[in-house]
């Protein structure tokens, strides 16, 4: 495939993005560059992109034969019941979509805890979470996990093996590495991504994949690679300036390369901020029971346990080791930054277990009719005569109509 890179002033986006995918173990095309001349007319510099087809798939996975398929998903097509016929069949039998139908059934039977166990017979979750983690890292907002919007998800493939188990492959990564369009690491996206976030087991796989992708990026020396590639392309870009077909002037190219390098510098810091210290991942969010009388004084005075939704309320189970004031606030991510979800307070008069109820905003309730939602929840405890303490957790709310 020859891409004119009309939406990529830097000429770097796709080469860098697919390099990241391949390094993370996600099947993705190789790239090169070509100077295109047709019937003696100069068309200029193009990306030479390896097709995702039977030849490419067999290089990655070995022999490709029925009942295997490669399905192309674009313009909002997702694995929702009744939409199997909207996928384009790029490889495999167009008349037999039984593997895709089984995937749709498995992905939609139930939502929430246990989803990963249910779906794993049809989905390679280790691969798929790595695919999403790379999409998030490179800022592929026009892909599968980039954002929930009209025309999304977009630019992805579903590949089934001989047992009908699916992997997800990337495409259309020209809109990546853009500082002004970074997607959140969580939040509304494609149905499978949302379902994964709603299940603690799958969310754990995704967070593990994000950590792995961060380490992959650190080992790729992306900034020197980007700078070196830009230098190699510059003579061809200058040559293209004399061509009436050129899309980008040299100032725009230089600025765009600078933005890519800015993104490369900032994204690892943003990922680290999202994930937090690695050692904290292994610690339980809350004890199985509150501290008992006569035991050694606990290290903390607030323990936050399970949180979930009942109707239009976020319900959190918590324990305190004494009287004080519990406060809670929750937000959810959007392309324009965090938005308010709920806030609540509870005065406690003694040590014990309590339930805190936080009434969700109308915006949250409206979104839950269409998609899952991931909340960032902060719970603070100000003990009587003591130092305030805080706890943070991420709560995935499955999509469900609420009253």
Tab-separated table of C-alpha atoms in Angstrom:
chain	number	residue	atom	x	y	z
A	1	UNK	CA	0.000	0.000	0.000
A	2	UNK	CA	1.343	3.437	-0.916
A	3	UNK	CA	0.272	6.158	1.539
A	4	UNK	CA	0.728	9.822	0.640
A	5	UNK	CA	0.928	10.773	4.381
A	6	UNK	CA	-1.340	13.743	3.735
A	7	UNK	CA	-2.444	13.784	7.395
A	8	UNK	CA	1.083	13.401	8.766
A	9	UNK	CA	3.243	16.492	8.352
A	10	UNK	CA	6.179	14.714	10.017
A	11	UNK	CA	6.248	11.668	7.670
A	12	UNK	CA	7.133	9.648	10.812
A	13	UNK	CA	3.896	8.570	12.481
A	14	UNK	CA	3.225	5.207	10.890
A	15	UNK	CA	6.821	4.001	10.831
A	16	UNK	CA	7.237	4.781	14.544
A	17	UNK	CA	3.850	3.360	15.519
A	18	UNK	CA	4.216	0.029	13.715
A	19	UNK	CA	7.747	-0.299	15.078
A	20	UNK	CA	6.262	-0.053	18.578
A	21	UNK	CA	3.578	-2.636	17.829
A	22	UNK	CA	6.057	-5.153	16.440
A	23	UNK	CA	8.464	-4.659	19.347
A	24	UNK	CA	5.601	-5.333	21.773
A	25	UNK	CA	4.753	-8.618	20.037
A	26	UNK	CA	1.712	-7.400	18.097
A	27	UNK	CA	1.606	-8.440	14.436
A	28	UNK	CA	1.969	-5.228	12.434
A	29	UNK	CA	3.177	-4.257	8.962
A	30	UNK	CA	6.716	-3.273	8.067
A	31	UNK	CA	7.270	0.108	6.428
A	32	UNK	CA	9.601	1.724	3.948
A	33	UNK	CA	9.523	4.791	1.711
A	34	UNK	CA	9.172	5.207	-2.037
A	35	UNK	CA	9.496	7.982	-4.584
A	36	UNK	CA	6.480	7.558	-6.844
A	37	UNK	CA	6.632	8.287	-10.569
A	38	UNK	CA	3.661	7.429	-12.816
A	39	UNK	CA	3.823	7.707	-16.626
A	40	UNK	CA	6.765	10.051	-16.246
A	41	UNK	CA	4.946	12.327	-13.794
A	42	UNK	CA	6.476	12.857	-10.338
A	43	UNK	CA	4.035	12.145	-7.516
A	44	UNK	CA	6.596	12.459	-4.713
A	45	UNK	CA	7.373	10.776	-1.399
A	46	UNK	CA	5.093	7.979	-0.219
A	47	UNK	CA	5.072	5.510	2.643
A	48	UNK	CA	5.486	1.940	1.355
A	49	UNK	CA	3.319	-0.068	3.755
A	50	UNK	CA	3.147	-3.845	3.947
A	51	UNK	CA	-0.402	-5.124	3.401
A	52	UNK	CA	-2.204	-7.125	6.064
A	53	UNK	CA	-3.131	-10.162	3.989
A	54	UNK	CA	-2.580	-13.917	3.777
A	55	UNK	CA	1.103	-13.464	2.925
A	56	UNK	CA	1.716	-11.186	5.898
A	57	UNK	CA	-0.333	-13.366	8.274
A	58	UNK	CA	1.572	-16.507	7.337
A	59	UNK	CA	4.858	-14.729	7.992
A	60	UNK	CA	3.646	-13.998	11.524
A	61	UNK	CA	1.526	-17.025	12.394
A	62	UNK	CA	2.229	-19.843	9.948
A	63	UNK	CA	-0.173	-21.493	7.451
A	64	UNK	CA	-3.519	-19.738	6.936
A	65	UNK	CA	-6.491	-21.869	5.882
A	66	UNK	CA	-10.222	-22.325	6.511
A	67	UNK	CA	-11.900	-21.757	8.918
A	68	UNK	CA	-9.551	-18.812	9.618
A	69	UNK	CA	-10.438	-15.208	8.789
A	70	UNK	CA	-9.084	-11.698	8.702
A	71	UNK	CA	-11.912	-9.219	9.339
A	72	UNK	CA	-11.531	-5.476	8.865
A	73	UNK	CA	-13.275	-3.154	11.315
A	74	UNK	CA	-13.814	0.524	10.566
A	75	UNK	CA	-16.221	3.456	10.952
A	76	UNK	CA	-17.842	2.337	14.216
A	77	UNK	CA	-18.217	-1.385	13.440
A	78	UNK	CA	-17.783	-3.394	16.638
A	79	UNK	CA	-18.420	-6.889	18.017
A	80	UNK	CA	-22.032	-6.198	18.930
A	81	UNK	CA	-24.835	-8.723	18.393
A	82	UNK	CA	-26.346	-8.448	14.924
A	83	UNK	CA	-23.427	-6.521	13.393
A	84	UNK	CA	-21.299	-9.456	12.272
A	85	UNK	CA	-22.222	-8.809	8.634
A	86	UNK	CA	-20.814	-5.248	8.768
A	87	UNK	CA	-17.217	-6.475	9.010
A	88	UNK	CA	-15.348	-6.701	5.725
A	89	UNK	CA	-13.817	-10.134	5.100
A	90	UNK	CA	-10.282	-9.530	3.805
A	91	UNK	CA	-9.180	-13.162	4.041
A	92	UNK	CA	-11.233	-16.336	4.497
A	93	UNK	CA	-14.676	-17.604	3.522
A	94	UNK	CA	-17.120	-14.690	3.234
A	95	UNK	CA	-20.118	-16.991	3.620
A	96	UNK	CA	-18.972	-18.571	6.893
A	97	UNK	CA	-18.617	-16.101	9.781
A	98	UNK	CA	-19.190	-18.650	12.529
A	99	UNK	CA	-15.917	-17.775	14.274
A	100	UNK	CA	-16.915	-14.088	14.439
A	101	UNK	CA	-20.410	-14.999	15.621
A	102	UNK	CA	-18.898	-17.092	18.425
A	103	UNK	CA	-16.668	-14.163	19.407
A	104	UNK	CA	-19.661	-11.814	19.560
A	105	UNK	CA	-21.623	-14.252	21.703
A	106	UNK	CA	-18.718	-14.834	24.081
A	107	UNK	CA	-18.003	-11.114	24.458
A	108	UNK	CA	-21.602	-10.166	25.194
A	109	UNK	CA	-22.919	-13.002	27.394
A	110	UNK	CA	-22.111	-11.152	30.622
A	111	UNK	CA	-20.225	-8.041	31.714
A	112	UNK	CA	-18.124	-7.318	34.789
A	113	UNK	CA	-16.153	-9.685	37.028
A	114	UNK	CA	-15.639	-13.026	35.304
A	115	UNK	CA	-15.761	-11.575	31.794
A	116	UNK	CA	-12.133	-12.496	31.054
A	117	UNK	CA	-12.679	-16.146	31.983
A	118	UNK	CA	-15.796	-16.228	29.821
A	119	UNK	CA	-14.209	-14.532	26.796
A	120	UNK	CA	-10.736	-16.111	26.883
A	121	UNK	CA	-11.843	-19.130	24.836
A	122	UNK	CA	-12.425	-16.756	21.889
A	123	UNK	CA	-9.979	-13.914	22.633
A	124	UNK	CA	-6.218	-13.950	23.138
A	125	UNK	CA	-6.392	-11.413	25.959
A	126	UNK	CA	-2.630	-11.295	26.478
A	127	UNK	CA	-2.176	-10.161	22.861
A	128	UNK	CA	-5.222	-7.941	22.719
A	129	UNK	CA	-4.336	-5.998	25.882
A	130	UNK	CA	-0.836	-5.446	24.451
A	131	UNK	CA	-2.447	-4.152	21.244
A	132	UNK	CA	-4.528	-1.655	23.231
A	133	UNK	CA	-1.595	-0.669	25.419
A	134	UNK	CA	0.469	0.266	22.347
A	135	UNK	CA	-2.480	2.142	20.826
A	136	UNK	CA	-2.768	4.176	24.009
A	137	UNK	CA	0.964	4.799	24.262
A	138	UNK	CA	1.365	6.052	20.677
A	139	UNK	CA	-1.872	8.050	20.843
A	140	UNK	CA	-3.843	6.136	18.204
A	141	UNK	CA	-7.087	7.970	18.935
A	142	UNK	CA	-8.534	6.825	15.590
A	143	UNK	CA	-8.069	3.133	16.417
A	144	UNK	CA	-9.936	0.608	18.558
A	145	UNK	CA	-9.129	1.759	22.086
A	146	UNK	CA	-8.512	5.425	21.360
A	147	UNK	CA	-11.790	7.086	22.298
A	148	UNK	CA	-15.525	6.639	22.315
A	149	UNK	CA	-16.930	8.830	19.534
A	150	UNK	CA	-18.972	8.737	16.341
A	151	UNK	CA	-17.175	6.585	13.796
A	152	UNK	CA	-15.197	4.719	16.462
A	153	UNK	CA	-13.814	2.161	16.802
A	154	UNK	CA	-11.868	2.363	13.575
A	155	UNK	CA	-8.708	1.090	11.872
A	156	UNK	CA	-8.345	-2.418	13.269
A	157	UNK	CA	-8.381	-6.039	12.139
A	158	UNK	CA	-9.586	-9.216	13.835
A	159	UNK	CA	-7.536	-12.319	13.003
A	160	UNK	CA	-8.815	-15.781	13.974
A	161	UNK	CA	-6.599	-18.827	14.371
A	162	UNK	CA	-7.598	-22.370	13.417
A	163	UNK	CA	-9.408	-22.793	16.763
A	164	UNK	CA	-11.465	-19.617	16.273
A	165	UNK	CA	-9.505	-17.600	18.853
A	166	UNK	CA	-8.959	-13.945	17.942
A	167	UNK	CA	-6.147	-11.448	18.012
A	168	UNK	CA	-6.488	-7.757	17.125
A	169	UNK	CA	-4.134	-6.069	14.668
A	170	UNK	CA	-3.549	-2.334	14.056
A	171	UNK	CA	-4.040	-0.199	10.962
A	172	UNK	CA	-4.304	3.440	9.915
A	173	UNK	CA	-1.790	4.858	12.396
A	174	UNK	CA	-1.119	8.146	10.611
A	175	UNK	CA	-2.899	10.058	13.399
A	176	UNK	CA	-0.485	9.173	16.204
A	177	UNK	CA	2.300	10.866	18.238
A	178	UNK	CA	0.275	14.113	18.379
A	179	UNK	CA	0.678	16.058	21.657
A	180	UNK	CA	-2.721	17.745	21.256
A	181	UNK	CA	-4.679	14.495	20.771
A	182	UNK	CA	-3.450	12.076	23.423
A	183	UNK	CA	-6.137	9.576	24.458
A	184	UNK	CA	-6.571	8.705	28.128
A	185	UNK	CA	-5.076	5.400	29.208
A	186	UNK	CA	-8.585	4.386	30.260
A	187	UNK	CA	-12.112	5.503	29.448
A	188	UNK	CA	-14.680	4.971	26.704
A	189	UNK	CA	-13.448	3.052	23.647
A	190	UNK	CA	-14.378	-0.087	21.704
A	191	UNK	CA	-16.706	-2.632	23.302
A	192	UNK	CA	-13.990	-5.215	24.042
A	193	UNK	CA	-11.772	-2.600	25.681
A	194	UNK	CA	-14.682	-1.374	27.809
A	195	UNK	CA	-15.603	-4.931	28.782
A	196	UNK	CA	-11.991	-5.555	29.784
A	197	UNK	CA	-11.915	-2.467	31.990
A	198	UNK	CA	-15.096	-3.627	33.737
A	199	UNK	CA	-13.456	-6.911	34.799
A	200	UNK	CA	-10.689	-6.718	37.450
A	201	UNK	CA	-8.847	-9.713	35.989
A	202	UNK	CA	-8.727	-8.248	32.478
A	203	UNK	CA	-7.977	-4.762	33.770
A	204	UNK	CA	-4.977	-6.298	35.535
A	205	UNK	CA	-3.790	-7.804	32.243
A	206	UNK	CA	-4.154	-4.404	30.565
A	207	UNK	CA	-2.168	-2.618	33.268
A	208	UNK	CA	0.505	-5.320	33.035
A	209	UNK	CA	0.594	-4.751	29.263
A	210	UNK	CA	0.980	-0.992	29.769
A	211	UNK	CA	3.989	-1.563	32.016
A	212	UNK	CA	5.518	-3.913	29.448
A	213	UNK	CA	4.928	-1.412	26.627
A	214	UNK	CA	6.582	1.330	28.666
A	215	UNK	CA	9.676	-0.846	29.014
A	216	UNK	CA	9.603	-1.699	25.294
A	217	UNK	CA	9.486	2.007	24.409
A	218	UNK	CA	12.440	2.735	26.693
A	219	UNK	CA	14.500	0.106	24.874
A	220	UNK	CA	13.721	1.331	21.352
A	221	UNK	CA	15.548	4.700	21.542
A	222	UNK	CA	12.571	6.274	19.810
A	223	UNK	CA	13.852	9.853	19.837
A	224	UNK	CA	17.208	9.134	18.116
A	225	UNK	CA	15.380	6.894	15.664
A	226	UNK	CA	12.840	9.632	14.850
A	227	UNK	CA	15.548	12.274	14.486
A	228	UNK	CA	17.649	10.026	12.252
A	229	UNK	CA	14.705	9.087	10.053
A	230	UNK	CA	13.704	12.745	9.654
A	231	UNK	CA	17.263	13.538	8.571
A	232	UNK	CA	17.269	10.740	5.995
A	233	UNK	CA	13.946	11.889	4.536
A	234	UNK	CA	14.822	15.588	4.348
A	235	UNK	CA	16.485	15.521	0.873
A	236	UNK	CA	13.400	13.815	-0.561
A	237	UNK	CA	11.108	16.295	1.175
A	238	UNK	CA	13.123	19.157	-0.317
A	239	UNK	CA	12.858	17.550	-3.745
A	240	UNK	CA	9.110	17.275	-3.316
A	241	UNK	CA	8.815	21.037	-2.677
A	242	UNK	CA	9.294	21.636	-6.402
A	243	UNK	CA	6.359	19.354	-7.133
A	244	UNK	CA	2.898	20.930	-7.369
A	245	UNK	CA	1.531	17.815	-5.634
A	246	UNK	CA	3.432	18.358	-2.368
A	247	UNK	CA	1.180	18.554	0.716
A	248	UNK	CA	3.543	19.979	3.377
A	249	UNK	CA	6.064	22.826	3.333
A	250	UNK	CA	9.407	22.455	5.115
A	251	UNK	CA	8.392	24.624	8.096
A	252	UNK	CA	5.336	22.441	8.708
A	253	UNK	CA	7.487	19.314	8.470
A	254	UNK	CA	10.056	20.674	10.922
A	255	UNK	CA	7.353	21.686	13.414
A	256	UNK	CA	5.640	18.306	13.134
A	257	UNK	CA	8.905	16.414	13.735
A	258	UNK	CA	9.425	18.577	16.815
A	259	UNK	CA	5.955	17.633	18.079
A	260	UNK	CA	6.687	13.924	17.595
A	261	UNK	CA	9.879	14.247	19.631
A	262	UNK	CA	8.003	16.209	22.297
A	263	UNK	CA	5.411	13.428	22.485
A	264	UNK	CA	8.128	10.759	22.760
A	265	UNK	CA	9.678	12.641	25.692
A	266	UNK	CA	6.409	13.215	27.563
A	267	UNK	CA	4.500	9.938	27.107
A	268	UNK	CA	6.626	7.727	29.416
A	269	UNK	CA	6.193	10.278	32.203
A	270	UNK	CA	2.427	10.338	31.670
A	271	UNK	CA	2.280	6.537	31.675
A	272	UNK	CA	4.262	6.340	34.897
A	273	UNK	CA	1.902	8.856	36.480
A	274	UNK	CA	-1.103	6.791	35.452
A	275	UNK	CA	0.293	3.458	36.665
A	276	UNK	CA	1.929	4.634	39.873
A	277	UNK	CA	4.747	2.754	41.631
A	278	UNK	CA	4.993	-0.839	40.445
A	279	UNK	CA	5.289	-2.295	43.926
A	280	UNK	CA	1.901	-0.850	44.917
A	281	UNK	CA	0.216	-3.047	42.309
A	282	UNK	CA	0.939	-6.152	44.408
A	283	UNK	CA	-0.636	-4.749	47.569
A	284	UNK	CA	-4.289	-5.541	48.339
A	285	UNK	CA	-6.656	-2.631	48.094
A	286	UNK	CA	-8.250	-3.525	51.403
A	287	UNK	CA	-8.009	-6.242	54.062
A	288	UNK	CA	-10.550	-9.026	54.102
A	289	UNK	CA	-11.737	-7.803	57.490
A	290	UNK	CA	-11.200	-4.726	59.691
A	291	UNK	CA	-8.636	-4.698	62.466
A	292	UNK	CA	-9.719	-6.529	65.614
A	293	UNK	CA	-9.539	-5.221	69.159
A	294	UNK	CA	-6.329	-6.066	70.974
A	295	UNK	CA	-4.195	-6.464	67.845
A	296	UNK	CA	-1.200	-4.298	66.977
A	297	UNK	CA	-2.133	-0.795	65.808
A	298	UNK	CA	-2.745	-0.818	62.026
A	299	UNK	CA	-0.488	1.114	59.688
A	300	UNK	CA	-3.519	2.909	58.283
A	301	UNK	CA	-6.763	4.204	59.735
A	302	UNK	CA	-8.771	3.881	56.495
A	303	UNK	CA	-9.292	0.753	54.402
A	304	UNK	CA	-11.297	0.897	51.183
A	305	UNK	CA	-12.863	-2.324	49.948
A	306	UNK	CA	-15.156	-3.201	47.068
A	307	UNK	CA	-16.867	-0.403	45.139
A	308	UNK	CA	-19.626	-0.845	42.583
A	309	UNK	CA	-22.863	0.607	41.288
A	310	UNK	CA	-26.382	0.026	42.477
A	311	UNK	CA	-28.862	1.841	40.254
A	312	UNK	CA	-27.535	5.422	40.048
A	313	UNK	CA	-25.283	5.234	43.099
A	314	UNK	CA	-21.593	4.379	43.550
A	315	UNK	CA	-21.500	2.166	46.651
A	316	UNK	CA	-18.169	1.752	48.503
A	317	UNK	CA	-17.480	-0.568	51.445
A	318	UNK	CA	-14.856	0.803	53.818
A	319	UNK	CA	-13.451	0.429	57.307
A	320	UNK	CA	-12.078	3.017	59.737
A	321	UNK	CA	-10.190	2.411	62.962
A	322	UNK	CA	-11.936	5.248	64.775
A	323	UNK	CA	-14.324	8.201	64.481
A	324	UNK	CA	-13.901	10.912	61.879
A	325	UNK	CA	-15.122	12.253	58.522
A	326	UNK	CA	-15.011	10.247	55.277
A	327	UNK	CA	-15.107	12.197	52.010
A	328	UNK	CA	-15.217	10.798	48.491
A	329	UNK	CA	-14.971	12.310	45.014
A	330	UNK	CA	-14.961	10.578	41.624
A	331	UNK	CA	-14.183	11.678	38.086
A	332	UNK	CA	-14.022	10.051	34.660
A	333	UNK	CA	-11.702	10.802	31.778
A	334	UNK	CA	-12.654	12.552	28.549
A	335	UNK	CA	-10.695	13.919	25.624
A	336	UNK	CA	-10.917	17.359	27.260
A	337	UNK	CA	-9.801	16.166	30.688
A	338	UNK	CA	-11.469	14.749	33.830
A	339	UNK	CA	-15.192	15.326	34.446
A	340	UNK	CA	-17.170	15.204	37.688
A	341	UNK	CA	-18.913	11.920	38.493
A	342	UNK	CA	-19.994	12.251	42.139
A	343	UNK	CA	-19.024	13.382	45.638
A	344	UNK	CA	-20.183	12.382	49.130
A	345	UNK	CA	-19.367	12.641	52.836
A	346	UNK	CA	-20.014	10.373	55.807
A	347	UNK	CA	-19.417	11.086	59.485
A	348	UNK	CA	-18.458	7.998	61.521
A	349	UNK	CA	-18.627	7.917	65.302
A	350	UNK	CA	-16.649	4.762	66.026
A	351	UNK	CA	-14.374	2.137	64.451
A	352	UNK	CA	-16.054	-0.334	62.134
A	353	UNK	CA	-17.327	-1.144	58.665
A	354	UNK	CA	-19.389	1.384	56.743
A	355	UNK	CA	-21.056	1.855	53.382
A	356	UNK	CA	-20.587	5.162	51.561
A	357	UNK	CA	-23.106	6.086	48.864
A	358	UNK	CA	-22.166	8.586	46.163
A	359	UNK	CA	-24.979	9.695	43.806
A	360	UNK	CA	-23.737	9.594	40.213
A	361	UNK	CA	-24.221	12.627	37.995
A	362	UNK	CA	-26.736	12.650	35.160
A	363	UNK	CA	-23.855	12.725	32.655
A	364	UNK	CA	-22.470	9.465	34.092
A	365	UNK	CA	-25.891	7.828	34.036
A	366	UNK	CA	-26.427	8.904	30.424
A	367	UNK	CA	-23.054	7.511	29.352
A	368	UNK	CA	-23.657	4.222	31.135
A	369	UNK	CA	-26.652	3.624	28.885
A	370	UNK	CA	-24.213	3.396	25.976
A	371	UNK	CA	-20.808	2.363	27.300
A	372	UNK	CA	-18.786	1.240	30.260
A	373	UNK	CA	-17.182	3.961	32.304
A	374	UNK	CA	-13.970	3.907	34.332
A	375	UNK	CA	-14.022	6.153	37.413
A	376	UNK	CA	-11.059	7.520	39.326
A	377	UNK	CA	-12.172	7.516	42.944
A	378	UNK	CA	-10.467	9.346	45.818
A	379	UNK	CA	-11.565	8.521	49.376
A	380	UNK	CA	-10.273	10.668	52.263
A	381	UNK	CA	-10.567	10.056	56.011
A	382	UNK	CA	-9.993	12.796	58.559
A	383	UNK	CA	-9.856	11.078	61.955
A	384	UNK	CA	-10.883	12.960	65.074
A	385	UNK	CA	-7.712	14.668	66.257
A	386	UNK	CA	-5.555	12.855	63.682
A	387	UNK	CA	-3.788	13.275	60.354
A	388	UNK	CA	-5.935	12.902	57.190
A	389	UNK	CA	-5.396	9.838	55.024
A	390	UNK	CA	-6.301	9.190	51.383
A	391	UNK	CA	-6.946	6.131	49.231
A	392	UNK	CA	-7.290	5.946	45.454
A	393	UNK	CA	-8.795	3.254	43.262
A	394	UNK	CA	-10.125	2.809	39.758
A	395	UNK	CA	-13.669	1.514	39.503
A	396	UNK	CA	-14.987	0.101	36.226
A	397	UNK	CA	-18.738	0.516	35.871
A	398	UNK	CA	-20.346	-1.841	33.311
A	399	UNK	CA	-22.739	-0.349	30.819
A	400	UNK	CA	-26.268	-0.880	32.016
A	401	UNK	CA	-29.424	1.255	31.794
A	402	UNK	CA	-30.029	2.885	35.169
A	403	UNK	CA	-33.047	4.609	36.544
